[in-house]
Structures are given as structure tokens and as C-alpha cells.
Short mmCIF file of C-alpha atoms and ligand atoms in Angstrom, two decimals:
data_model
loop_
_atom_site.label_atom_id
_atom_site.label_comp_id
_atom_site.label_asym_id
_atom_site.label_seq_id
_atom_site.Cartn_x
_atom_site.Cartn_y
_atom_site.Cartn_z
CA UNK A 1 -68.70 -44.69 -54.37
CA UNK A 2 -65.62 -44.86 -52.02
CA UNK A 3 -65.40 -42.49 -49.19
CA UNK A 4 -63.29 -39.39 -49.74
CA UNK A 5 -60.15 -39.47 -47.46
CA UNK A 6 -59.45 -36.22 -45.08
CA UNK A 7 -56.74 -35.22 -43.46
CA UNK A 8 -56.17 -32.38 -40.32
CA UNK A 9 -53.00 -30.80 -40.51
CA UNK A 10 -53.00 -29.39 -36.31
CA UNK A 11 -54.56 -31.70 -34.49
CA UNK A 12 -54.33 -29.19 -31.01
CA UNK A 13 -57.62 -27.61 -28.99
CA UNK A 14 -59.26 -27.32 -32.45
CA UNK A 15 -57.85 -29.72 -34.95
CA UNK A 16 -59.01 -32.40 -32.97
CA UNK A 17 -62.67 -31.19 -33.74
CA UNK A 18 -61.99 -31.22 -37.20
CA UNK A 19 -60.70 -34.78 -37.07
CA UNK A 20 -64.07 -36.28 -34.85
CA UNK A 21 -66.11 -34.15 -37.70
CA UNK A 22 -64.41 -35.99 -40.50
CA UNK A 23 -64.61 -39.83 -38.90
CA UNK A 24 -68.20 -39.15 -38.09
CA UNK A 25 -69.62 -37.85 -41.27
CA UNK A 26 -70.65 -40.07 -44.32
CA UNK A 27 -69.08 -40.41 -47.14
CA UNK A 28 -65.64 -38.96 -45.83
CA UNK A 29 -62.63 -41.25 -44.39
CA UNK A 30 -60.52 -39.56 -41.33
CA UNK A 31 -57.50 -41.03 -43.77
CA UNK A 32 -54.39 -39.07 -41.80
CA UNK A 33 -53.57 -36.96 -39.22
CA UNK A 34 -50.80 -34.81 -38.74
CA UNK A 35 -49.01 -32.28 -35.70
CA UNK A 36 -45.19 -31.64 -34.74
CA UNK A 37 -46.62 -32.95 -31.57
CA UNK A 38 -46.44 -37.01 -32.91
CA UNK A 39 -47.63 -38.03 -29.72
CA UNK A 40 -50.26 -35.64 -30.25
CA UNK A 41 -51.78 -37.13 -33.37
CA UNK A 42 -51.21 -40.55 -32.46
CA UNK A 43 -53.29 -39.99 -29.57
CA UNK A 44 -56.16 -38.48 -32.29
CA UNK A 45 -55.10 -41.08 -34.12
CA UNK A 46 -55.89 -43.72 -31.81
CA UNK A 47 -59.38 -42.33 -31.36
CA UNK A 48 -60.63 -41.57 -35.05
CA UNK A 49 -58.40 -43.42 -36.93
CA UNK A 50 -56.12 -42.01 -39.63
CA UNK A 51 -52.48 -42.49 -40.21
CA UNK A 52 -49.92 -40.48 -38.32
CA UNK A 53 -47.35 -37.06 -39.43
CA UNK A 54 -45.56 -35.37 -38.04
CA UNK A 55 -44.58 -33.31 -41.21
CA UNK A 56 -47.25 -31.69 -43.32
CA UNK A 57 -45.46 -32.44 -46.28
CA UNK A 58 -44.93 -35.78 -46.22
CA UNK A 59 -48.38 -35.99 -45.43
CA UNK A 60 -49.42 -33.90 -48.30
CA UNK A 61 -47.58 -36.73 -50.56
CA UNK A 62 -50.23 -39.38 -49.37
CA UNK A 63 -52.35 -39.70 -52.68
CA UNK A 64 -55.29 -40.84 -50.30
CA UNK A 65 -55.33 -37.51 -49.03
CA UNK A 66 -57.48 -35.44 -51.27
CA UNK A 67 -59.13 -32.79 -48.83
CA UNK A 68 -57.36 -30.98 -46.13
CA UNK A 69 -57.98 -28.55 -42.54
CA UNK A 70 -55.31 -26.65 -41.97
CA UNK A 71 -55.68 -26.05 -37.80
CA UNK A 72 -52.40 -24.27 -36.77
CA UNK A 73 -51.31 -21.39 -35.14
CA UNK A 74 -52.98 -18.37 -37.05
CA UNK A 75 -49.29 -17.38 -38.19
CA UNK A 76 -48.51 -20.43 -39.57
CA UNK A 77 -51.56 -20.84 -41.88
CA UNK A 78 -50.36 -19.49 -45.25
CA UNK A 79 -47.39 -21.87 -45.84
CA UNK A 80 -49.35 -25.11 -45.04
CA UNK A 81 -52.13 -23.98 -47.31
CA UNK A 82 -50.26 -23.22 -50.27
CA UNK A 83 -48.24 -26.68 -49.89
CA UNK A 84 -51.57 -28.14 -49.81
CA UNK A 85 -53.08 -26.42 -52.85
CA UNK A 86 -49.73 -26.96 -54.64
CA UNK A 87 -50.71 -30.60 -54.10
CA UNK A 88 -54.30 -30.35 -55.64
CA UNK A 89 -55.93 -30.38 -52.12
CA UNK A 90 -59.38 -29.55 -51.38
CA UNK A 91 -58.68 -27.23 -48.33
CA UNK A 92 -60.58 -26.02 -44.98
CA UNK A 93 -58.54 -23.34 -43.27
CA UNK A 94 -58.92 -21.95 -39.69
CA UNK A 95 -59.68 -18.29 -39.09
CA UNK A 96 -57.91 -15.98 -39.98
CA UNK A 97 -57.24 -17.15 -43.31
CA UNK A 98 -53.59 -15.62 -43.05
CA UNK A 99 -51.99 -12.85 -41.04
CA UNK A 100 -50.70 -10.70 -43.81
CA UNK A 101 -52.59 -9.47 -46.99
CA UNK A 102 -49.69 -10.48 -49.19
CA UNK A 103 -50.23 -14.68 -48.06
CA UNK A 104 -53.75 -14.12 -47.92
CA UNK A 105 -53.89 -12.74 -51.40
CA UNK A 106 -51.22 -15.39 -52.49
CA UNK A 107 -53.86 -18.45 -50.72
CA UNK A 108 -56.82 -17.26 -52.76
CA UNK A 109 -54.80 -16.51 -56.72
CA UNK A 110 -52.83 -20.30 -55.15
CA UNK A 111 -56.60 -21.79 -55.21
CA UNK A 112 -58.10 -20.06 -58.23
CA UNK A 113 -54.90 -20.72 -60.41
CA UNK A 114 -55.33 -24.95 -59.37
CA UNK A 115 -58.88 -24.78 -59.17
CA UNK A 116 -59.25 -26.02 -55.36
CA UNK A 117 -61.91 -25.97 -53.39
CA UNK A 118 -61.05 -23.41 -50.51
CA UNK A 119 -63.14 -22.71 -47.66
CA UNK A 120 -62.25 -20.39 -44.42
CA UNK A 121 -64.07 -21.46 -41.10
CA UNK A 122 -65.95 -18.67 -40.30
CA UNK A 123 -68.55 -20.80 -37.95
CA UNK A 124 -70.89 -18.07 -36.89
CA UNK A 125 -72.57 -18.27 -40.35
CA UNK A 126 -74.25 -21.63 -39.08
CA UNK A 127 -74.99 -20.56 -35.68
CA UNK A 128 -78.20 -20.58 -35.13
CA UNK A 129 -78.18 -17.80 -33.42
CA UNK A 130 -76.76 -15.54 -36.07
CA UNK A 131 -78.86 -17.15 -38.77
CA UNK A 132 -82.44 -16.37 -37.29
CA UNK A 133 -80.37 -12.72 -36.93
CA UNK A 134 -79.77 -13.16 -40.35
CA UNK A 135 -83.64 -14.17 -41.27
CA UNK A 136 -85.02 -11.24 -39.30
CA UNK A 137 -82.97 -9.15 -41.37
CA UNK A 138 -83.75 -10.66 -44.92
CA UNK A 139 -87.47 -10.36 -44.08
CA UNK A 140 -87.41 -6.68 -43.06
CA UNK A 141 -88.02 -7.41 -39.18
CA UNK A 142 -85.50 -4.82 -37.79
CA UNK A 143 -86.00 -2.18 -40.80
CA UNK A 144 -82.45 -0.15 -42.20
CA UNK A 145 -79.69 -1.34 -39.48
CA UNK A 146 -78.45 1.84 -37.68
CA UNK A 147 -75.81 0.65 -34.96
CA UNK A 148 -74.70 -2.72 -34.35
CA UNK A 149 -72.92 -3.94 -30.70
CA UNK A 150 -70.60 -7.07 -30.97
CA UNK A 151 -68.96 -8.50 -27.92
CA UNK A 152 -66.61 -11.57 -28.08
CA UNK A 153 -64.21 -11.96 -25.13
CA UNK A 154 -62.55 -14.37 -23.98
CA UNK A 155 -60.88 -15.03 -20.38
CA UNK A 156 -57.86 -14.78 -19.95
CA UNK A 157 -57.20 -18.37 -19.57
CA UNK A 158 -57.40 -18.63 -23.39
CA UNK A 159 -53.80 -16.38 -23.84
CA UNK A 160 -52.19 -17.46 -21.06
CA UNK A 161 -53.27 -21.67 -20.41
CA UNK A 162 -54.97 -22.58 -23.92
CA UNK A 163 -52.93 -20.75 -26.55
CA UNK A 164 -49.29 -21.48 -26.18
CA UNK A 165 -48.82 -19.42 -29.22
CA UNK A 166 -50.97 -16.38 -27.66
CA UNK A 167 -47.52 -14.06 -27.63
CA UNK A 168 -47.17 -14.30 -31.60
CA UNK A 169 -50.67 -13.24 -32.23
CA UNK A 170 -53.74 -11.01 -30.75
CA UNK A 171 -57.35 -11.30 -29.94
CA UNK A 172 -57.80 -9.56 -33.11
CA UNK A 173 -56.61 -12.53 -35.39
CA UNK A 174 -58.32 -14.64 -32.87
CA UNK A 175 -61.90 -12.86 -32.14
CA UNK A 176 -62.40 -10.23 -34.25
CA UNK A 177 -61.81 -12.14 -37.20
CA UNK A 178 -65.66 -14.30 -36.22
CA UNK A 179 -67.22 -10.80 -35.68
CA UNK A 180 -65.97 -8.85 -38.49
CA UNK A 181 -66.76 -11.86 -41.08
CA UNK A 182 -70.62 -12.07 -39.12
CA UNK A 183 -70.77 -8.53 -39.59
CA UNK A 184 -69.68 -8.31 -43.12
CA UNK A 185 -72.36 -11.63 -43.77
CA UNK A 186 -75.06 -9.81 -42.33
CA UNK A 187 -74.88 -6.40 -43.87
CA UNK A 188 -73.99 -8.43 -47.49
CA UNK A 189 -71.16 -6.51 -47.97
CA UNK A 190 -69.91 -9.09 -50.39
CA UNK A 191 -72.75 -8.18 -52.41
CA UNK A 192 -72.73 -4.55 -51.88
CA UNK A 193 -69.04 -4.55 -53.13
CA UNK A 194 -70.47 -6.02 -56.49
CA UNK A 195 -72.62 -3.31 -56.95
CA UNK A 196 -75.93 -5.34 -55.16
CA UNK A 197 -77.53 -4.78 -52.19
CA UNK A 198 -75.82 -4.36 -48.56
CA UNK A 199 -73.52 -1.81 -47.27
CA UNK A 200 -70.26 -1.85 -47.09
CA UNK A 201 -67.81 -0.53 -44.10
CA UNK A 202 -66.31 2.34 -45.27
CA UNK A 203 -64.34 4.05 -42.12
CA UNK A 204 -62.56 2.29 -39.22
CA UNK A 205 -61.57 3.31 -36.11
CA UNK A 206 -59.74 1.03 -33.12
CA UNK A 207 -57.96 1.57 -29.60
CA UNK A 208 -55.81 -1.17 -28.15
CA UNK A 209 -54.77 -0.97 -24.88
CA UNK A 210 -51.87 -3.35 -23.29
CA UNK A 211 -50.69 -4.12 -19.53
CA UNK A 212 -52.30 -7.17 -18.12
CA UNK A 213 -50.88 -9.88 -20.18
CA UNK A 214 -47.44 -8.21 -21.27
CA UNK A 215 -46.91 -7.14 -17.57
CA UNK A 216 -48.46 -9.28 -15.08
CA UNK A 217 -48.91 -12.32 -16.96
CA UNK A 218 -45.65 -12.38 -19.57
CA UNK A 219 -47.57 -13.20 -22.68
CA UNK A 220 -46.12 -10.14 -25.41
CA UNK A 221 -49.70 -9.54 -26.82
CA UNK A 222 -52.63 -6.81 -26.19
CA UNK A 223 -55.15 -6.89 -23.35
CA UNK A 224 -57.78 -5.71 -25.74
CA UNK A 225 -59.32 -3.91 -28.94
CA UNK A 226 -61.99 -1.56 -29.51
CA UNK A 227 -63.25 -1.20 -32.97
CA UNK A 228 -65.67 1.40 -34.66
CA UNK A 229 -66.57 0.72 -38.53
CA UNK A 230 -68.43 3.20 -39.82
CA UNK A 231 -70.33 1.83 -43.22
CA UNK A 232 -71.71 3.39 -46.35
CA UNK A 233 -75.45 3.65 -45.49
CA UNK A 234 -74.49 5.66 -41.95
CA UNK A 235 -74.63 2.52 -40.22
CA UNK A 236 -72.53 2.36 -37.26
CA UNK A 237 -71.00 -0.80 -35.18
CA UNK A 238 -68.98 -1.48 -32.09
CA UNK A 239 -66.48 -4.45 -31.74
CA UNK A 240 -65.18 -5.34 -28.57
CA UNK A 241 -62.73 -7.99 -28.24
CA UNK A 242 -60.53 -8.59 -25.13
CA UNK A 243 -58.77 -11.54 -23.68
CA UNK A 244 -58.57 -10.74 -20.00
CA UNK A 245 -61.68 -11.74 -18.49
CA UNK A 246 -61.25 -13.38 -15.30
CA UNK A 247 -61.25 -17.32 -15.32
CA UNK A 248 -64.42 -17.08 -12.89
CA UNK A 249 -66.62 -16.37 -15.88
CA UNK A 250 -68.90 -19.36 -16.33
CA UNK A 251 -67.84 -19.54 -19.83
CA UNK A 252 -64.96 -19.21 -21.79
CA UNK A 253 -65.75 -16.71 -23.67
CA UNK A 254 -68.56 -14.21 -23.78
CA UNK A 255 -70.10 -13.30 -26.67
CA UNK A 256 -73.39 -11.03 -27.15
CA UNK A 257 -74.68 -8.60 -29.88
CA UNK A 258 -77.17 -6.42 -30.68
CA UNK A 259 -78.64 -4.70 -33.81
CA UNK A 260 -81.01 -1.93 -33.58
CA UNK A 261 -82.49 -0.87 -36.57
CA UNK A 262 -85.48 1.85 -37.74
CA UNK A 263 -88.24 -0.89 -37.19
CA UNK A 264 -87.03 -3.17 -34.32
CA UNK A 265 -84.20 -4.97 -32.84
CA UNK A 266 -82.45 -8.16 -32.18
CA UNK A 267 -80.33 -9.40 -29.16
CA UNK A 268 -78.22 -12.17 -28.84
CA UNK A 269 -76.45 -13.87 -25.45
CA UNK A 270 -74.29 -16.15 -26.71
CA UNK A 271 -72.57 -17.57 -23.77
CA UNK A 272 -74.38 -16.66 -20.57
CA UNK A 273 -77.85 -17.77 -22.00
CA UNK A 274 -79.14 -19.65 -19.11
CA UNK A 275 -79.99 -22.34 -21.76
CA UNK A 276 -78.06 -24.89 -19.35
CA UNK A 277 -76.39 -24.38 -16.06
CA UNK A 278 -73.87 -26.57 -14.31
CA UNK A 279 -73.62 -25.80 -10.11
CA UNK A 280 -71.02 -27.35 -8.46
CA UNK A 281 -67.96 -25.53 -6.56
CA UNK A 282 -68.37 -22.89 -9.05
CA UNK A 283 -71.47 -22.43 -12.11
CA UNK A 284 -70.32 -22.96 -15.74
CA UNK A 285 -72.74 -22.89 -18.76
CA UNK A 286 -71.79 -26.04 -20.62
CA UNK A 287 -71.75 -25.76 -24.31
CA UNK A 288 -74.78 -26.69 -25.86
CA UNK A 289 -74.54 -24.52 -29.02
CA UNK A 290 -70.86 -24.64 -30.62
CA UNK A 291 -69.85 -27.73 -30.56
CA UNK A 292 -71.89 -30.46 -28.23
CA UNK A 293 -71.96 -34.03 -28.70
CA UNK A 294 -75.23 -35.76 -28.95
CA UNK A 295 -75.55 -39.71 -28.12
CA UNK A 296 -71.58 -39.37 -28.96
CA UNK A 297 -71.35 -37.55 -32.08
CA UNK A 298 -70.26 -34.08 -32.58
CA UNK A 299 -73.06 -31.61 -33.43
CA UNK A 300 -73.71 -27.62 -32.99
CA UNK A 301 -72.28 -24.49 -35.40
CA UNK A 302 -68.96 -25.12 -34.87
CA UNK A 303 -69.14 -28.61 -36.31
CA UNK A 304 -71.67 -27.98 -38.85
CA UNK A 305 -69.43 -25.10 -40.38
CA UNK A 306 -66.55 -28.36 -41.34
CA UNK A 307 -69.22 -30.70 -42.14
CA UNK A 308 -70.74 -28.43 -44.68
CA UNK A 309 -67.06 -28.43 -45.92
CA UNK A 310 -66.91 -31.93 -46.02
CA UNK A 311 -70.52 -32.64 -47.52
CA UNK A 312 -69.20 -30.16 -50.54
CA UNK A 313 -66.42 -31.98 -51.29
CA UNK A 314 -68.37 -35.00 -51.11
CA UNK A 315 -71.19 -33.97 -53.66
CA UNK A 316 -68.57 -31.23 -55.45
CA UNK A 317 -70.01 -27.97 -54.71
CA UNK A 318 -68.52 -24.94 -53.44
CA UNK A 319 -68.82 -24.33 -49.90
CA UNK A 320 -71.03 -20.87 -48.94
CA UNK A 321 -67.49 -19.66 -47.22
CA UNK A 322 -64.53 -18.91 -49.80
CA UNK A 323 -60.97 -17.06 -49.41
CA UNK A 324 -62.35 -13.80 -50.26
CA UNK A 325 -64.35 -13.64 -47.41
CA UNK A 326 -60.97 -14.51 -45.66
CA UNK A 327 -58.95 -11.85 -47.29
CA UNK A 328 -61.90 -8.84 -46.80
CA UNK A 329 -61.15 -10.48 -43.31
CA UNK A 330 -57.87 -10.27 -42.95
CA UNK A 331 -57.60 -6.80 -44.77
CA UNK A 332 -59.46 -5.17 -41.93
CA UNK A 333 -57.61 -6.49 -38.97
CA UNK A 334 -54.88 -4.63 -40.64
CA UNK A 335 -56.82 -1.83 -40.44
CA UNK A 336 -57.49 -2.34 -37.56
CA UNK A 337 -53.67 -2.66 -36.42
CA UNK A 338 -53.02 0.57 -38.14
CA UNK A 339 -55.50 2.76 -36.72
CA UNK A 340 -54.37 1.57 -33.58
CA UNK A 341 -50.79 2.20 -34.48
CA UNK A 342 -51.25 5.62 -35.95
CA UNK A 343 -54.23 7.19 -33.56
CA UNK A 344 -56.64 7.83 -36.33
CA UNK A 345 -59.74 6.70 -37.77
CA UNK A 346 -58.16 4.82 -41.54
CA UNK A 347 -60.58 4.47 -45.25
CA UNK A 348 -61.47 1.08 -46.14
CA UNK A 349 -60.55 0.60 -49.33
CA UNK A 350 -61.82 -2.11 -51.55
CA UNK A 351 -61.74 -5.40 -49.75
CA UNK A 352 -63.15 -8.46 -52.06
CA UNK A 353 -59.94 -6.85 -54.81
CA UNK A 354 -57.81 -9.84 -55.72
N1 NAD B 1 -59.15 -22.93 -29.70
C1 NAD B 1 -60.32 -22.52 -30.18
O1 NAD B 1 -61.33 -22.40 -29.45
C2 NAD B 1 -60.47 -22.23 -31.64
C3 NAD B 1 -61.76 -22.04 -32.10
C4 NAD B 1 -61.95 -21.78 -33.43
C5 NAD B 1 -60.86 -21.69 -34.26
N2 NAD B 1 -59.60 -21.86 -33.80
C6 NAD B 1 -58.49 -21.70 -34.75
O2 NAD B 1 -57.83 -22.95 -34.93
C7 NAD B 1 -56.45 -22.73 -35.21
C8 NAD B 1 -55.63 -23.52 -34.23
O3 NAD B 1 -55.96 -23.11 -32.93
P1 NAD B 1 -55.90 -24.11 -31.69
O4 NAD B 1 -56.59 -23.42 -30.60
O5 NAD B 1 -56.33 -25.47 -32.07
O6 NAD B 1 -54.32 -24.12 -31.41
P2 NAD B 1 -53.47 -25.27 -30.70
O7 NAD B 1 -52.19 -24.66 -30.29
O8 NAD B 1 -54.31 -25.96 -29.67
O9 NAD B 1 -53.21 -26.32 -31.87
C9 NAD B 1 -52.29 -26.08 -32.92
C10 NAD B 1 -51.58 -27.39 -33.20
O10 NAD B 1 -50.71 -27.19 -34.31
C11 NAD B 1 -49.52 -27.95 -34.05
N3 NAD B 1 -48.45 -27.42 -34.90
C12 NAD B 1 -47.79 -26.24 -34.76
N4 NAD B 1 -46.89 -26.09 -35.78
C13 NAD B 1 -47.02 -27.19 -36.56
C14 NAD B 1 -46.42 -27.59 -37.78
N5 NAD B 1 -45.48 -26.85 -38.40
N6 NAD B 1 -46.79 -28.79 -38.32
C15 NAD B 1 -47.72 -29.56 -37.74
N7 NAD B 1 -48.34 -29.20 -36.58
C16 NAD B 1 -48.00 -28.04 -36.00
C17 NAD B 1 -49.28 -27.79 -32.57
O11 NAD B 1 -48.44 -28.83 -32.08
C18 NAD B 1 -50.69 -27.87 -32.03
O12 NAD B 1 -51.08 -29.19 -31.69
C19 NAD B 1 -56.22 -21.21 -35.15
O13 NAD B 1 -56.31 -20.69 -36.43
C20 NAD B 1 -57.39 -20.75 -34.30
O14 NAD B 1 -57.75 -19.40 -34.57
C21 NAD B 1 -59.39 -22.15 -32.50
#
């Protein structure tokens, strides 16, 4: 069988993972890359291989091209992927799915109406971390969940020296997006919603607070979020997402969380682990967890989460992630945004509703 060809519309901070995923994993062909930056995607280019865009849609046009990621600016997501399902893509899209709940909504009937294959990146469900979480769960370790503690920050060279697009989004789209999705995984709430077991959030409350990156820093977007979700069984967690940490952190981000339930509990240090440690003018934990390379190739969750894409179009199955799971998402940063907007705690209405 010939290899399936792959394509990476974005080929920035994050595309470019996407594009060493696809030339290193069997079956698939790195056939084209594409970014307004042309020198951008040449460069790529030059190291996987594919052909160069610089316009999505002429891209789209290349029959070789049968399976897409779609790695742009959060903001920018919807109208790439509905060009791409238009054109009978198989598609991979960044987190958030989309930014509104009318594209989101419009991705997901887009995919069912053509049939595609659509999968949203949300990588912590192959962290290992997360998964023995997960495990302990399943098997009854930790007893009923009763409060849950989720901490992803980032510093605050992310908004100001990684992100050039920082200003026309938040940390929400950027951070809480991973937790709430992890969250929603590990409480089933998918399956709660059809009337199975899980919980499901059913109350919402979130501050924002602004200053450091609008005043001293000129990037038009919050300092930081607070979320409280309050779900069904009496559950209770805490989100905390803010982009301001300072660049002395010896990782980019930070991420911990911990779930304590009626039986027992489980804690998680995702970035200052002490796994590995890296002493030189400063000390920086290198990544050995999202997305390392081993003897050259690119391993870890981060990778695994657009390899399992890939192996699913390769073999035809549906990947464990779909657009629903994005638009649940994507609904409840809104909520998110409004209770921050209005002062008050907001319902969650249905989420999985199409
Ligand atoms: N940076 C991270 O650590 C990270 C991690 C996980 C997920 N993501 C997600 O990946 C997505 C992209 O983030 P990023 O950090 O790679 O951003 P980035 O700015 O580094 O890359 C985006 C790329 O898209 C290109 N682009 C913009 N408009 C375009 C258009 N119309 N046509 C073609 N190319 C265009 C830009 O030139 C740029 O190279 C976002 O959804 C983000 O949430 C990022």
C-alpha cells in the first residue's frame, strides 16, 4: 500500500511538530507544507520534505493531499478547516477547535455532513501523566472525586516573545482549553451527558484580572483567569491559568494538579518534576515528557496525540479525540468569558448538543 500524503497548514512553534510527526511515522508521506511565512515552510520544507504554500487553498487543491493539521493562530482555525473538509480532507486541528460556538458548531455538522475524519489535539489525553490519573480513577483508587486543582501557566515570554498573535486571543483559548478537555476526560462527562456514568459540570464561575501585559508589556490580552466549575455529583474544581510568570521559571510553563477524592488522592508536577535538570547560568528542566526526541525522532504526549491521528487515518479508524469534545470545549471558555464579563457564577447548559 502507498503511503498516505499529509499536509500542515501553519508550520510556526507548533506546526513544525506536526510536520517532523508526519515524515517520521510509517505509512504517512510529509507530502506539503504550507504558512504565509514561504520562507517559513521552505525552511520545514527543506528539513522533512513536502512541497511548499503559501496559500491554504491552493494547497488544499493538491489531490496528494488527503489528511490535513490545521496549526494557526487559534482565531484563524475555523475557515481553514472548513476549506479543508469542503475538500474531503481528513483533518487534525489545534486547540481550541474554534473561538466562537457558531464555527465550532459549523466545523463539526462541516465533518459529519462529508463524512471526514476530524480530530482536535487535546494532547493531555496521552500524557502519561494524566493517563495513570486516569487508571487510578477507573480502578476506584481515589474513591468519588470531591475537588480537583489544575494549574497551567505559562511565562510570560509565551504572550509577549512566542505568540505574535497573543493580543487577538487569551490564555483561556490557549491553556484552559488542555485543562478543561483533561477535566471533562477524566470525570467522563461525555458519557455522563449520554445518560452513562461521569458527572458533568453544571455551574461555572471565573475572575480575570488584566494590567501586566495590556500596561507594561503592550500585548491587549488578560494577565490571568480563575475558574470554578461546580459539577453535578458536588464535585468541585479550580482552574488557574495565567500568562505572566516570570521568564526565570525553569520551564515554560508550569503545570500541576491534584484530585482528592473520598478514598485517596493523586498529584501531578508536570513541569518542575526534577525528572531532569539542566545547570548552567541559570537551571531549566528540559522536556522529557511532551515532546522529546529520542536517537532523533520525535516522541512524548505531545507527539503521540498527532501520531495516533495519523495511525487512524492510516488503518481508517476514528481517532479517540473528535469535534465534540472541541465544541463542549469551546462552549465553556465562553462561559468562562461571560462570567467574567458579567460578575456572576453562569449554568452550563448542554455541551455535546450539535
Ligand atoms: N506553541 C505551543 O506551545 C502550542 C502547543 C500546543 C498547541 N498549540 C496550538 O497550535 C496553534 C498554533 O500555535 P503556534 O504556537 O504554532 O503559533 P505560531 O504563531 O508559532 O504559528 C502559526 C503559523 O501560522 C502561520 N499563518 C498565519 N496565518 C496564516 C494563513 N492564513 N495561512 C497560512 N499560514 C498562516 C504563521 O505564519 C505562523 O507560522 C494554536 O492553535 C495553538 O493553540 C501551540
Amino acid at each position: 500500500m502507498s503511503d498516505i500524503g499529509f499536509a500542515v497548514i501553519g508550520v510556526g512553534t507548533w506546526g513544525k511538530l506536526h510536520a517532523e510527526v508526519y515524515a517520521s511515522t510509517p505509512g504517512v508521506r510529509l507530502q506539503a507544507v504550507c504558512d504565509a511565512d514561504e520562507r517559513r515552510a521552505a525552511a520545514v520544507a527543506r528539513e522533512y520534505g513536502g512541497a511548499v504554500y503559501a496559500r491554504y487553498d491552493e494547497m488544499l487543491d493538491n489531490p496528494m493531499v488527503q489528511a490535513v493539521s490545521v496549526v494557526l493562530p487559534d482565531f484563524l482555525h475555523a475557515e481553514a478547516c472548513l476549506a479543508a473538509i469542503r475538500k474531503g480532507k481528513r483533518l487534525l486541528v489545534e486547540k481550541p477547535l474554534a473561538t466562537t460556538e457558531e464555527e465550532a458548531l459549523g466545523i463539526v455538522e462541516a465533518a459529519r455532513l462529508s463524512g471526514v475524519t476530524l480530530m482536535v489535539d487535546f494532547h493531555n489525553r496521552w500524557s502519561p501523566m494524566f493517563c495513570a490519573l486516569k487508571d487510578a480513577m477507573d480502578r476506584g483508587d481515589l474513591g468519588a472525586p470531591r475537588y480537583a486543582y489544575y494549574r497551567l501557566n505559562d511565562t510570560i515570554y509565551v504572550p509577549t516573545g512566542m505568540l505574535s498573535w497573543a493580543g487577538r486571543s487569551t490564555v483561556a483559548w490557549f491553556l484552559a482549553s488542555q485543562c478543561l478537555d483533561t477535566l471533562l476526560w477524566l470525570f467522563d462527562a461525555r458519557s455522563a451527558a449520554q445518560g452513562g456514568p461521569g458527572d458533568l459540570p453544571v455551574r461555572l464561575t471565573c475572575l480575570t484580572r488584566s494590567g501586566v501585559l495590556t500596561e507594561e508589556r503592550g500585548v491587549s490580552t488578560p494577565d490571568l483567569y480563575l475558574t470554578t466549575v461546580e459539577w453535578r455529583s458536588g464535585l468541585v474544581t479550580v482552574i488557574e491559568n495565567c500568562w505572566i510568570l516570570p521568564e526565570g521559571e525553569p520551564s515554560v510553563f508550569d503545570l500541576k494538579c491534584d484530585i482528592i477524592g473520598s478514598k485517596g488522592a493523586f498529584h501531578i508536577d508536570g513541569s518542575h518534576h526534577g525528572a531532569a535538570r539542566l545547570i548552567g547560568s541559570g537551571a531549566a528542566n528540559p522536556d522529557v515528557l511532551a515532546a522529546p526526541r529520542i536517537h532523533g525522532r520525535p516522541t512524548g504526549f505531545a507527539a503521540e496525540s498527532i501520531r495516533h491521528f495519523a495511525d487512524c487515518v492510516v488503518r481508517g479508524t476514528e481517532p479517540m479525540v473528535d469535534g465534540i469534545d472541541g465544541l463542549a470545549v469551546t462552549r465553556l471558555i465562553l462561559l468562562m468569558e461571560e462570567s467574567a464579563r458579567r460578575g456572576c457564577s453562569v449554568d452550563v447548559g448542554e455541551l455535546y448538543a450539535t
